[in-house]
Short mmCIF file of C-alpha atoms in Angstrom, two decimals:
data_model
loop_
_atom_site.label_atom_id
_atom_site.label_comp_id
_atom_site.label_asym_id
_atom_site.label_seq_id
_atom_site.Cartn_x
_atom_site.Cartn_y
_atom_site.Cartn_z
CA UNK A 1 -41.21 207.14 67.48
CA UNK A 2 -37.87 208.58 65.36
CA UNK A 3 -37.94 211.30 63.33
CA UNK A 4 -38.54 210.76 59.50
CA UNK A 5 -35.46 213.48 59.20
CA UNK A 6 -32.05 212.83 60.80
CA UNK A 7 -31.17 215.48 63.08
CA UNK A 8 -27.67 216.22 61.45
CA UNK A 9 -29.25 216.37 58.16
CA UNK A 10 -31.09 219.91 59.52
CA UNK A 11 -28.74 221.21 61.48
CA UNK A 12 -25.86 220.63 59.15
CA UNK A 13 -26.07 222.40 55.50
CA UNK A 14 -26.29 220.60 52.48
CA UNK A 15 -22.70 220.59 50.64
CA UNK A 16 -21.33 219.07 47.76
CA UNK A 17 -18.43 216.79 49.04
CA UNK A 18 -14.86 216.44 46.93
CA UNK A 19 -12.67 213.39 48.03
CA UNK A 20 -9.20 214.31 46.09
CA UNK A 21 -6.52 211.44 47.51
CA UNK A 22 -3.35 214.09 46.29
CA UNK A 23 -2.21 216.39 47.22
CA UNK A 24 -2.62 218.27 44.19
CA UNK A 25 -6.31 217.40 43.38
CA UNK A 26 -7.33 218.79 47.18
CA UNK A 27 -4.93 222.01 46.11
CA UNK A 28 -5.98 222.28 42.83
CA UNK A 29 -10.31 222.23 43.97
CA UNK A 30 -9.38 224.72 46.73
CA UNK A 31 -8.12 227.07 44.29
CA UNK A 32 -11.32 226.46 42.07
CA UNK A 33 -14.16 225.95 44.41
CA UNK A 34 -14.68 230.18 46.22
CA UNK A 35 -16.89 228.79 48.74
CA UNK A 36 -15.17 225.53 49.87
CA UNK A 37 -14.38 223.28 53.34
CA UNK A 38 -11.28 221.73 53.99
CA UNK A 39 -11.79 218.65 56.21
CA UNK A 40 -9.94 216.39 58.16
CA UNK A 41 -11.31 214.14 60.52
CA UNK A 42 -14.71 216.74 60.53
CA UNK A 43 -14.31 216.96 64.51
CA UNK A 44 -15.16 221.27 64.27
CA UNK A 45 -16.28 221.28 60.46
CA UNK A 46 -18.84 219.40 61.95
CA UNK A 47 -19.36 220.49 64.97
CA UNK A 48 -19.61 224.00 63.99
CA UNK A 49 -21.61 222.65 60.36
CA UNK A 50 -23.96 221.48 63.22
CA UNK A 51 -24.15 225.73 64.01
CA UNK A 52 -24.48 226.93 61.19
CA UNK A 53 -21.05 226.64 59.09
CA UNK A 54 -22.04 226.96 56.16
CA UNK A 55 -20.33 225.66 52.44
CA UNK A 56 -21.14 225.30 49.09
CA UNK A 57 -18.23 222.47 48.92
CA UNK A 58 -16.42 220.46 51.12
CA UNK A 59 -12.92 219.04 51.18
CA UNK A 60 -12.74 215.21 52.91
CA UNK A 61 -8.82 215.09 53.11
CA UNK A 62 -8.92 211.63 55.06
CA UNK A 63 -7.91 209.81 51.00
CA UNK A 64 -4.70 211.48 50.91
CA UNK A 65 -2.64 209.67 52.74
CA UNK A 66 1.16 211.40 52.82
CA UNK A 67 -1.19 213.85 55.11
CA UNK A 68 -0.86 211.35 57.64
CA UNK A 69 3.00 211.25 57.00
CA UNK A 70 5.87 211.22 60.01
CA UNK A 71 8.97 211.64 58.64
CA UNK A 72 12.63 212.66 60.52
CA UNK A 73 15.34 213.96 57.43
CA UNK A 74 17.36 217.43 57.06
CA UNK A 75 16.91 218.02 61.10
CA UNK A 76 13.43 218.44 61.80
CA UNK A 77 11.31 216.69 62.32
CA UNK A 78 7.68 216.74 59.67
CA UNK A 79 4.31 215.58 60.79
CA UNK A 80 1.92 215.21 58.20
CA UNK A 81 -1.22 217.34 58.54
CA UNK A 82 -4.06 214.38 58.80
CA UNK A 83 -1.08 212.61 61.03
CA UNK A 84 -5.04 212.39 64.16
CA UNK A 85 -3.60 213.66 68.21
CA UNK A 86 -4.01 209.88 69.44
CA UNK A 87 -0.96 210.37 66.25
CA UNK A 88 0.73 212.74 68.03
CA UNK A 89 0.63 210.91 71.59
CA UNK A 90 2.08 207.29 70.46
CA UNK A 91 3.88 208.08 67.09
CA UNK A 92 6.65 206.07 68.40
CA UNK A 93 9.00 208.79 66.21
CA UNK A 94 7.33 211.70 67.61
CA UNK A 95 7.46 210.62 71.41
CA UNK A 96 11.18 209.82 70.24
CA UNK A 97 12.00 213.35 69.42
CA UNK A 98 10.04 216.10 70.64
CA UNK A 99 8.35 213.15 73.81
CA UNK A 100 7.34 217.04 75.31
CA UNK A 101 5.19 216.87 72.68
CA UNK A 102 3.82 213.83 72.69
CA UNK A 103 3.14 213.86 76.67
CA UNK A 104 0.94 217.00 75.72
CA UNK A 105 -1.42 215.30 73.86
CA UNK A 106 -2.66 212.21 76.04
CA UNK A 107 -4.55 215.07 78.12
CA UNK A 108 -6.06 216.88 75.24
CA UNK A 109 -10.67 216.42 74.69
CA UNK A 110 -11.50 213.28 74.87
CA UNK A 111 -9.79 209.33 73.77
CA UNK A 112 -12.87 209.44 71.16
CA UNK A 113 -11.33 213.07 69.66
CA UNK A 114 -7.86 212.11 70.21
CA UNK A 115 -8.54 209.75 67.00
CA UNK A 116 -10.28 211.59 65.26
CA UNK A 117 -9.05 214.83 65.09
CA UNK A 118 -5.44 215.97 63.10
CA UNK A 119 -3.38 218.44 63.81
CA UNK A 120 -4.36 220.64 60.58
CA UNK A 121 -7.33 221.18 62.12
CA UNK A 122 -6.48 221.68 65.27
CA UNK A 123 -4.66 224.23 63.70
CA UNK A 124 -5.92 226.01 61.82
CA UNK A 125 -10.03 225.86 63.84
CA UNK A 126 -8.89 228.84 65.14
CA UNK A 127 -10.06 228.60 69.33
CA UNK A 128 -7.69 230.40 71.12
CA UNK A 129 -7.68 228.01 73.81
CA UNK A 130 -6.70 224.56 71.60
CA UNK A 131 -3.63 223.23 72.11
CA UNK A 132 -1.56 222.03 69.23
CA UNK A 133 -0.81 226.21 67.41
CA UNK A 134 0.73 227.01 71.35
CA UNK A 135 2.98 224.01 71.16
CA UNK A 136 4.00 224.23 68.02
CA UNK A 137 5.32 228.06 68.32
CA UNK A 138 6.56 227.01 71.31
CA UNK A 139 8.82 224.60 68.60
CA UNK A 140 9.43 227.19 66.78
CA UNK A 141 7.83 225.16 64.18
CA UNK A 142 7.56 225.84 60.50
CA UNK A 143 3.88 225.45 58.29
CA UNK A 144 4.49 224.20 55.49
CA UNK A 145 1.50 224.63 52.96
CA UNK A 146 1.00 223.96 49.69
CA UNK A 147 -0.80 226.34 46.65
CA UNK A 148 -0.50 226.08 43.66
CA UNK A 149 2.20 228.52 43.23
CA UNK A 150 4.23 225.73 45.33
CA UNK A 151 4.86 225.23 49.02
CA UNK A 152 4.51 227.66 50.91
CA UNK A 153 6.15 228.39 54.53
CA UNK A 154 5.13 229.87 57.43
CA UNK A 155 6.63 230.13 61.42
CA UNK A 156 3.91 228.97 64.40
CA UNK A 157 5.07 231.40 66.45
CA UNK A 158 3.58 234.56 62.91
CA UNK A 159 0.59 232.36 62.20
CA UNK A 160 -0.18 231.82 65.65
CA UNK A 161 0.53 235.73 65.64
CA UNK A 162 -2.04 236.65 63.52
CA UNK A 163 -4.52 233.86 60.86
CA UNK A 164 -3.30 235.84 58.02
CA UNK A 165 -0.21 234.93 57.90
CA UNK A 166 -1.61 231.83 56.67
CA UNK A 167 -2.00 232.69 52.20
CA UNK A 168 -5.85 231.70 51.11
CA UNK A 169 -6.94 228.66 49.39
CA UNK A 170 -3.16 227.23 50.39
CA UNK A 171 -3.79 223.59 52.36
CA UNK A 172 -0.90 223.01 55.62
CA UNK A 173 1.19 219.84 54.73
CA UNK A 174 3.33 219.53 58.10
CA UNK A 175 4.86 221.17 60.60
CA UNK A 176 8.66 221.06 60.80
CA UNK A 177 9.84 220.80 64.18
CA UNK A 178 13.83 221.30 63.63
CA UNK A 179 15.52 219.46 66.04
CA UNK A 180 16.61 219.42 69.39
CA UNK A 181 13.56 221.77 70.46
CA UNK A 182 10.34 220.30 72.48
CA UNK A 183 8.04 220.77 74.38
CA UNK A 184 8.87 221.10 77.77
CA UNK A 185 5.46 222.47 79.51
CA UNK A 186 2.48 222.49 78.67
CA UNK A 187 0.35 223.16 81.79
CA UNK A 188 -3.61 222.77 80.72
CA UNK A 189 -4.90 223.43 85.41
CA UNK A 190 -5.86 226.86 84.09
CA UNK A 191 -8.17 225.78 81.52
CA UNK A 192 -10.77 227.58 79.81
CA UNK A 193 -9.28 231.06 81.47
CA UNK A 194 -5.47 229.69 79.75
CA UNK A 195 -2.88 227.05 79.33
CA UNK A 196 1.05 228.67 79.29
CA UNK A 197 3.22 225.85 77.26
CA UNK A 198 6.95 226.12 77.47
CA UNK A 199 9.29 225.25 74.59
CA UNK A 200 12.98 224.58 74.21
CA UNK A 201 13.98 226.25 70.55
CA UNK A 202 16.64 223.96 68.46
CA UNK A 203 19.31 225.83 70.20
CA UNK A 204 17.76 225.87 73.11
CA UNK A 205 15.71 228.88 74.91
CA UNK A 206 12.58 228.67 75.91
CA UNK A 207 10.01 230.47 75.01
CA UNK A 208 6.91 230.30 76.55
CA UNK A 209 2.71 231.09 74.75
CA UNK A 210 -0.10 230.89 77.25
CA UNK A 211 -3.65 230.22 74.93
CA UNK A 212 -6.40 231.01 75.04
CA UNK A 213 -6.57 234.39 77.21
CA UNK A 214 -5.94 236.31 73.78
CA UNK A 215 -7.80 235.31 70.38
CA UNK A 216 -4.14 234.24 69.10
CA UNK A 217 -1.67 232.46 71.21
CA UNK A 218 0.41 234.63 72.24
CA UNK A 219 4.24 233.01 72.84
CA UNK A 220 7.67 235.41 73.41
CA UNK A 221 11.25 234.35 75.09
CA UNK A 222 11.39 234.31 78.15
CA UNK A 223 15.27 235.33 78.47
CA UNK A 224 17.06 232.84 79.34
CA UNK A 225 17.97 228.98 77.66
CA UNK A 226 16.64 225.83 78.97
CA UNK A 227 20.25 224.76 81.17
CA UNK A 228 18.79 228.07 83.21
CA UNK A 229 15.39 226.87 83.87
CA UNK A 230 17.16 222.91 83.98
CA UNK A 231 19.24 224.30 86.71
CA UNK A 232 16.83 225.78 88.86
CA UNK A 233 15.74 229.58 88.98
CA UNK A 234 13.94 231.06 92.30
CA UNK A 235 10.81 231.94 93.13
CA UNK A 236 11.60 235.71 93.33
CA UNK A 237 13.76 235.16 89.95
CA UNK A 238 10.83 233.22 88.44
CA UNK A 239 8.58 236.30 89.42
CA UNK A 240 11.03 239.16 87.73
CA UNK A 241 11.61 236.96 84.64
CA UNK A 242 7.21 235.80 84.47
CA UNK A 243 6.81 239.59 84.28
CA UNK A 244 8.83 241.33 81.67
CA UNK A 245 7.18 238.05 79.93
CA UNK A 246 3.58 239.12 80.89
CA UNK A 247 4.90 243.10 80.19
CA UNK A 248 4.76 242.64 76.74
CA UNK A 249 2.00 240.76 76.02
CA UNK A 250 -1.21 242.38 74.70
CA UNK A 251 -4.25 243.58 76.40
CA UNK A 252 -6.24 240.26 77.97
CA UNK A 253 -10.01 239.62 77.34
CA UNK A 254 -12.90 239.19 78.82
CA UNK A 255 -14.97 235.60 78.80
CA UNK A 256 -17.48 234.43 79.87
CA UNK A 257 -14.80 232.21 82.02
CA UNK A 258 -12.29 234.65 82.88
CA UNK A 259 -12.21 238.08 82.97
CA UNK A 260 -9.45 240.61 80.97
CA UNK A 261 -8.07 242.02 84.55
CA UNK A 262 -8.02 238.24 86.15
CA UNK A 263 -5.43 236.93 83.59
CA UNK A 264 -3.38 239.93 83.69
CA UNK A 265 -2.80 238.86 87.21
CA UNK A 266 -2.62 234.70 86.63
CA UNK A 267 -1.16 234.40 83.93
CA UNK A 268 2.11 235.91 85.19
CA UNK A 269 1.99 234.18 88.56
CA UNK A 270 1.03 231.17 87.40
CA UNK A 271 4.13 231.08 84.86
CA UNK A 272 5.93 232.63 87.28
CA UNK A 273 5.53 229.68 89.54
CA UNK A 274 5.72 227.16 86.07
CA UNK A 275 8.70 228.44 86.28
CA UNK A 276 10.33 228.00 89.57
CA UNK A 277 8.94 224.02 89.35
CA UNK A 278 10.50 223.57 86.21
CA UNK A 279 13.78 223.16 88.58
CA UNK A 280 12.62 220.86 91.11
CA UNK A 281 11.20 223.98 93.00
CA UNK A 282 8.45 224.19 95.13
CA UNK A 283 5.58 226.30 93.55
CA UNK A 284 4.90 228.32 96.08
CA UNK A 285 7.39 230.64 97.87
CA UNK B 1 -27.22 219.48 46.03
CA UNK B 2 -28.19 216.07 46.76
CA UNK B 3 -25.16 213.90 45.49
CA UNK B 4 -26.04 210.10 47.90
CA UNK B 5 -23.25 207.96 47.97
CA UNK B 6 -22.46 204.96 47.97
CA UNK B 7 -21.10 202.81 50.81
CA UNK B 8 -20.41 199.16 51.57
CA UNK B 9 -20.22 198.27 55.39
CA UNK B 10 -20.04 195.41 57.82
CA UNK B 11 -22.40 195.50 60.90
CA UNK B 12 -21.85 193.84 63.67
CA UNK B 13 -21.18 191.39 61.54
CA UNK B 14 -23.52 192.12 58.90
CA UNK B 15 -22.31 192.95 55.53
CA UNK B 16 -23.61 196.31 54.31
CA UNK B 17 -25.38 198.29 51.78
CA UNK B 18 -26.49 202.33 52.16
CA UNK B 19 -26.44 204.90 50.31
CA UNK B 20 -26.04 208.05 52.70
CA UNK B 21 -26.22 211.83 52.05
CA UNK B 22 -22.51 213.57 51.93
CA UNK B 23 -24.62 216.11 54.96
CA UNK B 24 -24.70 212.77 57.05
CA UNK B 25 -23.05 211.59 59.69
CA UNK B 26 -22.31 208.31 60.76
CA UNK B 27 -25.64 208.27 64.35
CA UNK B 28 -28.33 209.26 61.48
CA UNK B 29 -27.15 206.93 59.46
CA UNK B 30 -27.27 203.51 62.18
CA UNK B 31 -29.84 204.82 64.73
CA UNK B 32 -32.34 206.01 62.52
CA UNK B 33 -31.24 204.34 58.90
CA UNK B 34 -30.59 200.75 59.94
CA UNK B 35 -32.55 200.95 63.69
CA UNK B 36 -29.64 200.48 64.67
CA UNK B 37 -31.33 202.17 69.13
CA UNK B 38 -28.09 201.40 70.82
CA UNK B 39 -26.32 204.30 69.27
CA UNK B 40 -28.10 206.77 70.50
CA UNK B 41 -27.77 210.40 70.11
CA UNK B 42 -27.10 213.55 73.30
CA UNK B 43 -24.88 216.13 73.26
CA UNK B 44 -24.21 215.63 69.61
CA UNK B 45 -20.75 217.28 69.42
CA UNK B 46 -18.87 215.22 70.87
CA UNK B 47 -18.41 214.93 74.03
CA UNK B 48 -21.10 213.05 75.98
CA UNK B 49 -19.99 209.53 74.50
CA UNK B 50 -23.26 208.64 73.91
CA UNK B 51 -23.08 207.89 69.72
CA UNK B 52 -19.93 206.02 70.40
CA UNK B 53 -19.23 203.18 68.69
CA UNK B 54 -15.64 201.29 67.36
CA UNK B 55 -14.85 201.79 63.75
CA UNK B 56 -12.50 199.42 62.63
CA UNK B 57 -11.36 198.97 66.30
CA UNK B 58 -11.75 202.41 67.26
CA UNK B 59 -13.37 203.94 69.26
CA UNK B 60 -15.34 207.11 68.08
CA UNK B 61 -17.51 209.02 68.08
CA UNK B 62 -20.81 208.37 65.83
CA UNK B 63 -22.67 212.26 65.66
CA UNK B 64 -18.91 214.47 64.48
CA UNK B 65 -17.74 210.96 61.79
CA UNK B 66 -19.37 210.99 58.28
CA UNK B 67 -21.71 208.42 57.40
CA UNK B 68 -19.87 208.56 54.36
CA UNK B 69 -16.36 207.50 56.52
CA UNK B 70 -18.22 203.83 56.87
CA UNK B 71 -17.62 203.04 53.37
CA UNK B 72 -15.29 200.21 53.87
CA UNK B 73 -15.22 200.13 57.67
CA UNK B 74 -15.89 197.76 60.30
CA UNK B 75 -18.16 198.90 62.62
CA UNK B 76 -19.45 197.85 66.14
CA UNK B 77 -21.98 199.07 68.06
CA UNK B 78 -22.45 198.43 71.97
CA UNK B 79 -25.52 195.67 70.69
CA UNK B 80 -23.42 194.31 68.52
CA UNK B 81 -21.10 192.86 71.40
CA UNK B 82 -22.99 190.07 72.68
CA UNK B 83 -22.48 187.50 70.33
CA UNK B 84 -25.85 186.99 71.07
CA UNK B 85 -29.26 187.42 73.03
CA UNK B 86 -27.70 185.48 75.66
CA UNK B 87 -24.50 185.65 75.85
CA UNK B 88 -23.21 188.35 76.45
CA UNK B 89 -19.34 190.05 76.06
CA UNK B 90 -17.43 189.35 78.85
CA UNK B 91 -17.06 193.77 79.33
CA UNK B 92 -21.47 193.74 78.88
CA UNK B 93 -21.48 190.87 81.72
CA UNK B 94 -19.57 192.62 83.94
CA UNK B 95 -21.49 196.07 83.32
CA UNK B 96 -24.64 193.78 84.96
CA UNK B 97 -23.11 191.85 87.56
CA UNK B 98 -22.16 195.48 89.20
CA UNK B 99 -25.10 196.28 88.55
CA UNK B 100 -22.87 199.68 86.47
CA UNK B 101 -26.03 201.20 85.59
CA UNK B 102 -29.21 203.12 86.44
CA UNK B 103 -30.72 205.11 83.87
CA UNK B 104 -28.84 202.97 80.94
CA UNK B 105 -29.28 205.65 78.92
CA UNK B 106 -25.23 206.31 79.02
CA UNK B 107 -24.51 202.35 78.84
CA UNK B 108 -23.95 201.38 76.04
CA UNK B 109 -21.52 204.55 74.50
CA UNK B 110 -19.75 203.49 78.13
CA UNK B 111 -19.63 199.33 76.80
CA UNK B 112 -18.25 200.61 73.68
CA UNK B 113 -14.90 202.40 75.60
CA UNK B 114 -14.40 200.40 78.36
CA UNK B 115 -14.04 197.11 75.78
CA UNK B 116 -11.62 199.51 73.51
CA UNK B 117 -9.78 200.57 76.19
CA UNK B 118 -9.64 197.12 77.19
CA UNK B 119 -8.29 195.95 74.51
CA UNK B 120 -5.81 199.18 74.27
CA UNK B 121 -4.36 198.26 77.67
CA UNK B 122 -5.61 194.65 79.84
CA UNK B 123 -4.56 195.22 82.50
CA UNK B 124 -5.75 199.54 82.78
CA UNK B 125 -5.22 200.87 86.32
CA UNK B 126 -7.74 202.82 88.30
CA UNK B 127 -6.21 206.43 86.33
CA UNK B 128 -6.13 204.88 83.09
CA UNK B 129 -9.73 203.34 83.40
CA UNK B 130 -10.89 207.58 84.32
CA UNK B 131 -8.37 208.33 82.15
CA UNK B 132 -10.17 206.31 79.50
CA UNK B 133 -14.42 207.73 81.14
CA UNK B 134 -13.44 211.06 80.22
CA UNK B 135 -14.90 210.51 76.56
CA UNK B 136 -17.84 209.12 78.40
CA UNK B 137 -20.74 211.28 80.85
CA UNK B 138 -22.99 209.39 84.02
CA UNK B 139 -25.35 211.83 85.87
CA UNK B 140 -26.58 209.13 87.66
CA UNK B 141 -24.03 206.44 89.00
CA UNK B 142 -21.08 208.19 90.43
CA UNK B 143 -19.25 205.87 88.12
CA UNK B 144 -18.04 204.40 90.78
CA UNK B 145 -19.37 201.31 89.54
CA UNK B 146 -18.62 201.39 85.93
CA UNK B 147 -15.12 201.82 87.37
CA UNK B 148 -15.42 198.30 88.80
CA UNK B 149 -17.12 196.87 86.41
CA UNK B 150 -14.05 197.10 84.22
CA UNK B 151 -11.67 196.12 86.54
CA UNK B 152 -14.10 193.34 86.58
CA UNK B 153 -13.53 192.91 83.32
CA UNK B 154 -9.70 192.86 83.24
CA UNK B 155 -9.51 190.96 85.96
CA UNK B 156 -11.39 188.28 85.03
CA UNK B 157 -9.59 187.99 81.60
CA UNK B 158 -6.71 187.72 83.28
CA UNK B 159 -7.66 184.65 85.21
CA UNK B 160 -8.82 183.17 82.08
CA UNK B 161 -5.19 183.95 80.76
CA UNK B 162 -4.13 182.87 82.88
CA UNK B 163 -5.73 179.25 83.22
CA UNK B 164 -5.37 179.74 79.88
CA UNK B 165 -1.42 179.14 80.49
CA UNK B 166 -1.44 177.19 83.24
CA UNK B 167 -1.29 179.50 85.82
CA UNK B 168 -2.40 179.36 89.45
CA UNK B 169 -5.11 182.18 88.99
CA UNK B 170 -4.83 183.89 91.70
#
């Protein structure tokens, strides 16, 4: 017998829905409403509402076409916050400008989620091991936000370090990736423990990001260039670079999947093997 | 807080109208309000794939899609893939021919995913099939027969194409 009350209406608390069609309208709603939740693809918001999250108002962003734009210009690739993970993986401009980023998105979640989940939702979800923010931090990308006072830029690296870097009631418009930057490796093999991302920044230096080992992704420069990495690091050199990098990290977290102590030991080992493998070296010494 | 939202959409080839609540998801609209029992709900968090439907040709997770987003869309469920009670789609036929199910609970979602897969990749290799099936959970079959069914459907389509353009089928 079918329950007369659908489960979504039992599990998702009622809310007022707003459907703006412009950024200005959405920003105005965020400013005016005290308990408003922006929703793009809906994956995170609905899942969390089913788990008890409440908001008096939900602002659906799916009608704002400019949030789904991908553009190049002024030495940067700008990817709209509403671009789906499928779009990140398949959009021709993204594949040409940052093929490593596009490749990194292919194995994320599953094909249905990738078609719905967006860059903005993935970045703002605050889930430690989600994929997009570590990639953007590794690329030294800038997050461009709209507020009632105008646009505000924050670096993905600053936002990765602290969610407080984002001004309140701001709307993420797009991520701007500097020309020449790209993801070199996005290694998900240690999930759900952690993931590692190596990014080549516009100046050629390499940044490593660990996500999932702390409550926020941690991005640090490795002190080497992409050329040096591609030239091949010996296992000994890779280990030294990885250990130096890991020493700068704060204490790691305990979760059901992996203890803090185990993470502390295995993150630098995984990174050193990743580094050694980049120049065509073997994974093990 | 009961703002009903009027929506219009096409479901399995038939124009439909509905008034949905903001907190209603597509799976509940289709299953509970419209009696579309081939849209099932299991994990209710976008993982298992049993609620999969095609929205404008794209496979989506109906349990995590707001119902109001269906406005103006073409929705196809597993039942809608068949052109009649006796006319299964080629994917459905392939599932029957290799018995790619046991309890059958996951089958509608599997068929939807397989249909979307073959639309995106007409000749998928096994790795592509396995990658797409990561979106659907089956606790009975071990997936082997499902993979074979998709390969069979793809092979039959290729054979049909060869015949159409006058080339040898082999």
